[in-house]
Coordinates of C-alpha atoms and ligand atoms in Angstrom, one line a residue:
X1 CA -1.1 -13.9 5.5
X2 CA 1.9 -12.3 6.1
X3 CA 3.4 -11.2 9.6
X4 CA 5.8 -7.7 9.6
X5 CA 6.7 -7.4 13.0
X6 CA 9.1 -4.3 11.8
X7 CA 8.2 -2.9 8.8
X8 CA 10.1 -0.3 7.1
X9 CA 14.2 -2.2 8.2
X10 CA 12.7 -5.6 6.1
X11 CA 15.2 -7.5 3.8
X12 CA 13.6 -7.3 0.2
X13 CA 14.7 -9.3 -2.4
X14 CA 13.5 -8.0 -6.0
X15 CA 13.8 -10.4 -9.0
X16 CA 14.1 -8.5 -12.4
X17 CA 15.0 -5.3 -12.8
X18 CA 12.7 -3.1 -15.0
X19 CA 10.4 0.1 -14.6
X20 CA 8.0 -2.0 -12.3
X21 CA 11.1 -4.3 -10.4
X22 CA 13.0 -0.7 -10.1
X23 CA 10.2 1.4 -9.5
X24 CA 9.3 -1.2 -6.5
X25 CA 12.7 -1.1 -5.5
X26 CA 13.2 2.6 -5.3
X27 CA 9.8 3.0 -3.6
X28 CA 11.1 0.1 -0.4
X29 CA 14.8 1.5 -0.6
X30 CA 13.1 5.5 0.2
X31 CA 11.3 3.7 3.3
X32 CA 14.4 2.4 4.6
X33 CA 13.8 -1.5 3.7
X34 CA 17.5 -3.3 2.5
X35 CA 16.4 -4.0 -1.3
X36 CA 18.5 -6.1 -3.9
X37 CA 17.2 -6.4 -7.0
X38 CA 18.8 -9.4 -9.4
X39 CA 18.7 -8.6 -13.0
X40 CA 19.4 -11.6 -15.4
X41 CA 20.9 -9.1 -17.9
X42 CA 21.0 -5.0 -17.9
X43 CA 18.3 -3.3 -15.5
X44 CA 15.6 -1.4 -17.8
X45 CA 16.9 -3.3 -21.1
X46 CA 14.0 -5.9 -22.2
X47 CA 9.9 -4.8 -21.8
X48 CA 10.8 -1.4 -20.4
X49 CA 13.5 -0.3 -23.3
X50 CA 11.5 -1.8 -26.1
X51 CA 8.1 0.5 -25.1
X52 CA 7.2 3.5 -26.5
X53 CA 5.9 5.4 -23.0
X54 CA 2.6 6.1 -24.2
X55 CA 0.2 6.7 -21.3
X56 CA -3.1 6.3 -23.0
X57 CA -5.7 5.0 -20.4
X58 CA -8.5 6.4 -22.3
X59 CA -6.6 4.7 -25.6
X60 CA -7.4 1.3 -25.3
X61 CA -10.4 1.4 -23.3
X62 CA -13.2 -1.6 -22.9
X63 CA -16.2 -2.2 -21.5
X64 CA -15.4 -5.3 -19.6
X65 CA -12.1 -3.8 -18.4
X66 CA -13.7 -1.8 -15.6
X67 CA -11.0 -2.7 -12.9
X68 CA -8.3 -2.5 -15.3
X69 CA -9.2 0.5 -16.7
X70 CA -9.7 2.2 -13.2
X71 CA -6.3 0.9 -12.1
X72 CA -4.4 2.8 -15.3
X73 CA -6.6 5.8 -14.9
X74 CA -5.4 5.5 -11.2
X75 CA -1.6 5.3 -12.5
X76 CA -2.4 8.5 -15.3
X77 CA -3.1 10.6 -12.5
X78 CA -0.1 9.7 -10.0
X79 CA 2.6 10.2 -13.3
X80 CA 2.7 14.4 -13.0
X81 CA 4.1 13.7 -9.2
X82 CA 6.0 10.4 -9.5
X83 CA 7.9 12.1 -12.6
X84 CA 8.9 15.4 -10.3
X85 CA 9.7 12.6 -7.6
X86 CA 11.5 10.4 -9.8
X87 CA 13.6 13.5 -11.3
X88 CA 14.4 14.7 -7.9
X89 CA 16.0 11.8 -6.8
X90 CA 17.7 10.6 -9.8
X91 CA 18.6 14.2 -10.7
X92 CA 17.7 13.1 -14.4
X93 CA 15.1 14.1 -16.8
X94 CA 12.3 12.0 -18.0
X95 CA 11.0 14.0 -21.1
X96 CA 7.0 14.0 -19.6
X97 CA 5.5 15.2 -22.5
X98 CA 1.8 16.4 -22.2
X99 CA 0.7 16.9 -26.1
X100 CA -2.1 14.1 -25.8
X101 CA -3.1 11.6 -28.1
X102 CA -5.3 11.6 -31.7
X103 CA -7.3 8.2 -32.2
X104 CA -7.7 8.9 -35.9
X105 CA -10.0 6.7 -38.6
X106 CA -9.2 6.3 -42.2
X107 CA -11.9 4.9 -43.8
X108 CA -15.3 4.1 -43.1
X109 CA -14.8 1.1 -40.8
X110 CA -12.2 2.7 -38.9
X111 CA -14.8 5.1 -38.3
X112 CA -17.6 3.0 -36.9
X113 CA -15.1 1.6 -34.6
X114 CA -14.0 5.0 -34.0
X115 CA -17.9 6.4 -32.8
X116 CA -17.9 2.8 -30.6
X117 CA -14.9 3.6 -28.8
X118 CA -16.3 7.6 -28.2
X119 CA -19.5 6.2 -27.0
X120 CA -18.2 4.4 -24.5
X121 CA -15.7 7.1 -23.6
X122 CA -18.6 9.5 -23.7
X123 CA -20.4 6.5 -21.3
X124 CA -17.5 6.7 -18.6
X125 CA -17.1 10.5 -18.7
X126 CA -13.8 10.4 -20.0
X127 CA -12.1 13.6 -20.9
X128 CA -12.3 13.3 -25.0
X129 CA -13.3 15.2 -27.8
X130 CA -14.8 14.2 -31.6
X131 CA -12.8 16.0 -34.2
X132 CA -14.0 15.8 -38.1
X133 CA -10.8 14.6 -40.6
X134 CA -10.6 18.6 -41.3
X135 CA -10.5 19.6 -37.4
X136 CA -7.8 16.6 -37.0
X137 CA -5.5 18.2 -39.2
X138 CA -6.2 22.0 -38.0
X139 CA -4.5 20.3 -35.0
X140 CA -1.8 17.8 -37.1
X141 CA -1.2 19.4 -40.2
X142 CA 0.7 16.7 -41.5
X143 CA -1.8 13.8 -40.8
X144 CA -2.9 12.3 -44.3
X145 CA -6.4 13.5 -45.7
X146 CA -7.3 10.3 -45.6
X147 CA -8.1 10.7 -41.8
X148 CA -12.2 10.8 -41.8
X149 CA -12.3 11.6 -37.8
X150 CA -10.4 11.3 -34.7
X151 CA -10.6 11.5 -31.0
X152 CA -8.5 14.2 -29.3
X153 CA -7.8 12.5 -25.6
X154 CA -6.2 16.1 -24.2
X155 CA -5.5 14.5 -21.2
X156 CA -2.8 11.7 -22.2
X157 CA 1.0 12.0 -21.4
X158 CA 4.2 10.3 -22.6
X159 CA 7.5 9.8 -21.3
X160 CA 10.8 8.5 -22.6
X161 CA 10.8 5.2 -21.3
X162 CA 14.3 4.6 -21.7
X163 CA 15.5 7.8 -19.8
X164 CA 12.4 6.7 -17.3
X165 CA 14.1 3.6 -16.8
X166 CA 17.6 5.2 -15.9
X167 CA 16.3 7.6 -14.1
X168 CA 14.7 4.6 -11.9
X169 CA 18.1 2.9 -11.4
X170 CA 19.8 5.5 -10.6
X171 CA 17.4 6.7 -7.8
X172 CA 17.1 3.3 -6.4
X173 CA 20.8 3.1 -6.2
X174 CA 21.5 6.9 -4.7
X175 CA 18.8 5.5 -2.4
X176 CA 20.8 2.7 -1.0
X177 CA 19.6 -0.2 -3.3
X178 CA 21.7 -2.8 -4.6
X179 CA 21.5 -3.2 -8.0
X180 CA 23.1 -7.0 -9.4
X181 CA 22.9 -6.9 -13.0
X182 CA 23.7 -10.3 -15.3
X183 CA 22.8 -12.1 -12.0
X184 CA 19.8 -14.4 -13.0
X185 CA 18.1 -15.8 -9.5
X186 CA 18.8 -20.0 -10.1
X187 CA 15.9 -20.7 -7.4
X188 CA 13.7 -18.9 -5.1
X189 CA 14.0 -21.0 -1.8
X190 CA 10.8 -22.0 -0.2
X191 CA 10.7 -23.6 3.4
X192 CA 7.0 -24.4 5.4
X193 CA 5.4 -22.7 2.8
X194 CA 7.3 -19.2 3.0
X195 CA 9.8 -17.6 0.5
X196 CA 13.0 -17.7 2.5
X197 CA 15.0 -16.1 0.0
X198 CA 16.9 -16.5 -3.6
X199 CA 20.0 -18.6 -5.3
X200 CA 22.5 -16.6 -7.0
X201 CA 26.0 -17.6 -8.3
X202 CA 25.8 -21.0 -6.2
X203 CA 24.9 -19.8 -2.5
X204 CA 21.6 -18.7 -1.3
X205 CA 20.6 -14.6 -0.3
X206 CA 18.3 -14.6 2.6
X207 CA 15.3 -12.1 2.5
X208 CA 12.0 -11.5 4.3
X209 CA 10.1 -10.6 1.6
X210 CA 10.7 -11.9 -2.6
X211 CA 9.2 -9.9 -5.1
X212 CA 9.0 -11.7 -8.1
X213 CA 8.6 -9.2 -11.1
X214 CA 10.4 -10.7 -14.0
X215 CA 8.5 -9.7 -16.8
X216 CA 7.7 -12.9 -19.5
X217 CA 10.1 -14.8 -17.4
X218 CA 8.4 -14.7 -14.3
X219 CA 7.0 -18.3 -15.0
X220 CA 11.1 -19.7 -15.9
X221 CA 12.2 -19.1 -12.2
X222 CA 13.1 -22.1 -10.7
X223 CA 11.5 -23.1 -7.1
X224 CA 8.1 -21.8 -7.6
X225 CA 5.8 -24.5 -6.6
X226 CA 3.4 -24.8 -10.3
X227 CA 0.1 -23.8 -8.3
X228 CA 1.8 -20.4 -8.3
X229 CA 3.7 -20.2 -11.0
X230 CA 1.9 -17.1 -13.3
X231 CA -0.1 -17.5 -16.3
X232 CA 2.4 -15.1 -18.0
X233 CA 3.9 -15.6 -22.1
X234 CA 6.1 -13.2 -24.5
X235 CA 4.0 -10.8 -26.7
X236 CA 6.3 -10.1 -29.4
X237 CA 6.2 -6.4 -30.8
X238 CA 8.5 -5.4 -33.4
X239 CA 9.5 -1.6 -33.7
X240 CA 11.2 1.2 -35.3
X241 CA 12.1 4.4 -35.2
X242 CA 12.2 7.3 -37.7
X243 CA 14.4 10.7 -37.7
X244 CA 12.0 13.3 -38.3
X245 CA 13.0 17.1 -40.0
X246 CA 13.0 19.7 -37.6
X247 CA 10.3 21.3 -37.0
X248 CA 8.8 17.7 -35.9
X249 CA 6.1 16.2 -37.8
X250 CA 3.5 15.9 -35.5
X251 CA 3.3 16.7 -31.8
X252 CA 0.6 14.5 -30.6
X253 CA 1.1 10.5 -30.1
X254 CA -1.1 9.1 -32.8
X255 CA -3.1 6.1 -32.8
X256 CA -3.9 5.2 -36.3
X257 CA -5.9 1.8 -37.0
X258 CA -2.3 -0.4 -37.8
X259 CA 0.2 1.6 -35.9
X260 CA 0.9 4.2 -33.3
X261 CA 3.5 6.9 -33.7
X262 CA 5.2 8.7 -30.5
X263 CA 7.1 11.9 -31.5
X264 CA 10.3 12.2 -28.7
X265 CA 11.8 15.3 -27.9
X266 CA 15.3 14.1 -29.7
X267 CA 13.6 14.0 -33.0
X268 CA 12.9 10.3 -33.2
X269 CA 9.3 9.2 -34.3
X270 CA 8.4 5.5 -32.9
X271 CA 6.8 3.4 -35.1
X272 CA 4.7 0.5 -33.0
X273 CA 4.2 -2.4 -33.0
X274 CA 3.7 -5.5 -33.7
X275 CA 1.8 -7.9 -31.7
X276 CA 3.0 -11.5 -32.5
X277 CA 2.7 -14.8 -29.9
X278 CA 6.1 -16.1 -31.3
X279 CA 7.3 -17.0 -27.6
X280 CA 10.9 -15.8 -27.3
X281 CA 11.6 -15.2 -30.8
X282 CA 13.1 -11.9 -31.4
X283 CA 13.4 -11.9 -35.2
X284 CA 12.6 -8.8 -37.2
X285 CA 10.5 -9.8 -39.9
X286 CA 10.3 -8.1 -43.5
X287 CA 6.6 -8.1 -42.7
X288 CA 6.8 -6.5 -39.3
X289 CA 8.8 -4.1 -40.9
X290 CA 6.5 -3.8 -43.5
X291 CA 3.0 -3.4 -41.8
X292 CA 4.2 -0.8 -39.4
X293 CA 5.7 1.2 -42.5
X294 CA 2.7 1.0 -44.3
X295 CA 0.2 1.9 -41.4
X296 CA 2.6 4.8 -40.7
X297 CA 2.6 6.3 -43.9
X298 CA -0.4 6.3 -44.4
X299 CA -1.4 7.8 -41.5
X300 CA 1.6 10.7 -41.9
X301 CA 2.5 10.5 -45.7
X302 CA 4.9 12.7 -45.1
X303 CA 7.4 10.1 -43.3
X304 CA 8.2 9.0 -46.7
X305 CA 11.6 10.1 -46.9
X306 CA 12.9 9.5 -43.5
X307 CA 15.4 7.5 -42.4
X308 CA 14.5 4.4 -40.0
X309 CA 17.5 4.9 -37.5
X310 CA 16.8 2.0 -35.3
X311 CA 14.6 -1.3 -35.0
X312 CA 14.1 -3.6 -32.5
X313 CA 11.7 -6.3 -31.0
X314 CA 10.7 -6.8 -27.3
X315 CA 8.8 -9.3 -25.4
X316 CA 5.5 -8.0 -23.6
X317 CA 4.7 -10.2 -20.3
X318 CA 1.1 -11.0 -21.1
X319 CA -0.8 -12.8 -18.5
X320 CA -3.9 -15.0 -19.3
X321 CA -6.6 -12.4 -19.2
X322 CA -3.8 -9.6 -19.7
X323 CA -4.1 -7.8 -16.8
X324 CA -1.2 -7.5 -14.6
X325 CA -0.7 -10.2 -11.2
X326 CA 0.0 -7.9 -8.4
X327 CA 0.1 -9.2 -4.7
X328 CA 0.2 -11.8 -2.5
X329 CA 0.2 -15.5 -3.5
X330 CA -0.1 -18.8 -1.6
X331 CA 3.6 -19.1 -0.6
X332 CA 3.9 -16.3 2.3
X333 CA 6.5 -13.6 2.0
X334 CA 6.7 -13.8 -2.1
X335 CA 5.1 -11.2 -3.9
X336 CA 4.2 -11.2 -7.5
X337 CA 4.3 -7.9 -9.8
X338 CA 4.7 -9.2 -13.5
X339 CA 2.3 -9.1 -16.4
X340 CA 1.8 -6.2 -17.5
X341 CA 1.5 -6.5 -21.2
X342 CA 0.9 -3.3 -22.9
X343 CA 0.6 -1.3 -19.9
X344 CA 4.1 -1.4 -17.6
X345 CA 5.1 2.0 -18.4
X346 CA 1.5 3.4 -17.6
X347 CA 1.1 1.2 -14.7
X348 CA 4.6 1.8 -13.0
X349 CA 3.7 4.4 -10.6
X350 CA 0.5 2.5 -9.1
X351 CA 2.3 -1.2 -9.1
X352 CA 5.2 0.6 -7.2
X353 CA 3.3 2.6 -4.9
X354 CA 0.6 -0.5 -3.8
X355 CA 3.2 -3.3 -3.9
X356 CA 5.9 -1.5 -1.1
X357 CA 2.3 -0.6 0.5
X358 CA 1.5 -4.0 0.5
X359 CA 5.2 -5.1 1.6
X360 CA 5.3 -2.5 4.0
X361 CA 1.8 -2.7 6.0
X362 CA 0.6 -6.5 4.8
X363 CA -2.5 -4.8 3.6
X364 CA -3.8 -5.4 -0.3
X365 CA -5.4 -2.5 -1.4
X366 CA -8.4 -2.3 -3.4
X367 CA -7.0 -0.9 -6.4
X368 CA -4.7 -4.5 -7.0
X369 CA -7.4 -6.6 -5.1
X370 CA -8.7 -7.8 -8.4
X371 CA -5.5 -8.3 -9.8
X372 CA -4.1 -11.3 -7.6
X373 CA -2.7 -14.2 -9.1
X374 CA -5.6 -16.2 -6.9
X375 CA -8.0 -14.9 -9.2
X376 CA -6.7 -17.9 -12.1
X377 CA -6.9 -20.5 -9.8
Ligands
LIG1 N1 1.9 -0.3 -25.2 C1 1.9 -0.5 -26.6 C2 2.3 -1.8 -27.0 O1 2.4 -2.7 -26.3 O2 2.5 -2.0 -28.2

């Protein structure tokens, strides 16, 4: 579909600017490609601030997800590498944590769901082990003794998202990229078919290529024709923080059946999240507030007396089938990234790496093959 006669000297024109817009960005800006990327507000400030870099492929696993689940297992792998990378060239750290995670149960239906989940873990050959409530808390000694059984998944990571995201923007720009933040793209120009370029400000930015990864607002840009405009939607997910005592509560990232906590290397225990379709409301809610309080605590009773140092809501791009749209569409030359829902942090490294492949050779790969857009249609 697409014709490159030079490759790697290609104008590239990325709209949004978060861990997958930046991470594309930095990727085509190291092989020498001219790459703006227009942010309508701060780079790394909406999906990517709001997560809690967890990167928990074996987590969330389901049966029917085989593609999606190969593509974050995919992503898990590359994160050891693209963090030493990423550091390198932004000269910043990204707090790579390598603890793993605890799926824990706390009653007997939590527990059932629990032995489905390790059964088809056990299934795919995943790298997990059964812990008893007692074994569960000779590993987290502070987990309640509520917790009937867990699943250690040794092999999970978890980054600081936020630093992950400055870290991004700062090695795209030392690489040459052009970073236009509070400069929301007014149209994407289309002539014979072909993304010509972007409006900003009133005149028009000509590119060879338009990447269009603008998280839950990928559908809002104006110019795309509606046969391609993605099936993506806001996910609201409200959060918190705690300030844990030193020594740190826990080390792991729990999953308990309400909640997840993340421990962070500066003390501060995420609480998350919500999981609200509210469209672009961005309301805390008492009962947000509430429900991740009480699924924490009782989880890690000892949180009681901590104090919540921060809250905050952010919008997950979630696509029809929530999977992530990555690739070519119908209009030649504009590329789609977006939808990611729960997984942007984990699938950053893979989406970068396969969409300035795809840019740069005007080959899909198999690993985003079954995530095109065409797929809806
Ligand atoms: N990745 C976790 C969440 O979306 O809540």
């Amino acid at each position: 579909m697409q014709s490159h006669s030079s490759h790697s000297n290609q104008r590239i024109i990325i709209i949004g600017g978060g861990v997958i817009g930046l991470g594309i960005g930095w990727q085509l800006a190291k092989a020498g490609c001219t790459v703006s990327i227009y942010e309508r507000d701060q780079a790394g400030r909406a999906a990517s601030w709001a997560a809690a870099g967890m990167l928990s492929p074996l987590a969330e696993v389901n049966l029917n997800e085989g593609d999606l689940r190969q593509i974050g297992l995919t992503s898990s792998q590359m994160y050891p590498k693209w963090v030493q990378e990423l550091e390198s060239d932004s000269g910043m750290s990204v707090e790579l944590r390598t603890e793993g995670t605890l799926i824990i149960a706390l009653d007997r239906d939590d527990m059932e769901e629990l032995q489905h989940l390790y059964e088809l873990q056990q299934m795919l050959n995943l790298p997990v082990e059964w812990l008893t409530g007692a074994e569960a808390r000779e590993v987290e000694s502070s987990l309640s003794p509520r917790v009937t059984a867990a699943i250690s998944c040794d092999a999970d990571f978890q980054v600081d998202n936020r630093l992950m995201a400055q870290a991004l923007t700062h090695a795209f720009q030392k690489l040459g990229g052009m970073l236009h933040e509070e400069n929301p793209v007014e149209k994407i120009e289309i002539q014979d078919e072909a993304a010509a370029g972007v409006w900003v400000n009133g005149t028009q930015v000509e590119a060879d290529v338009v990447v269009l990864s603008a998280g839950c607002w990928s559908p809002l840009i104006p110019g795309l024709p509606e046969a391609i405009r993605p099936p993506v939607r806001p996910v609201k997910g409200q959060m918190l923080a705690l300030q844990m005592d030193q020594p740190p509560i826990i080390q792991k990232v729990i999953h308990a059946p309400d909640t997840y906590l993340v421990p962070k290397n500066d003390g501060r225990l995420l609480v998350g999240a919500t999981s609200e379709e509210q469209g672009f409301d961005t309301q805390l809610t008492a009962g947000g507030m509430f429900e991740l309080l009480r699924g924490a605590w009782e989880a890690l009773p000892g949180i009681y007396d901590f104090p919540i140092v921060e809250t905050w809501v952010g919008l997950r791009p979630g696509s029809r089938d929530n999977a992530p749209i990555l690739g070519k569409t119908a209009i030649e030359n504009l590329i789609m990234a977006t939808g990611h829902y729960r997984k942007g942090i984990l699938l950053a490294p893979v989406t970068a790496r396969e969409i300035a492949s795809l840019i740069l050779t005007g080959e899909t790969s198999e690993i985003i093959e079954p995530f095109q857009l065409s797929r809806f249609s």
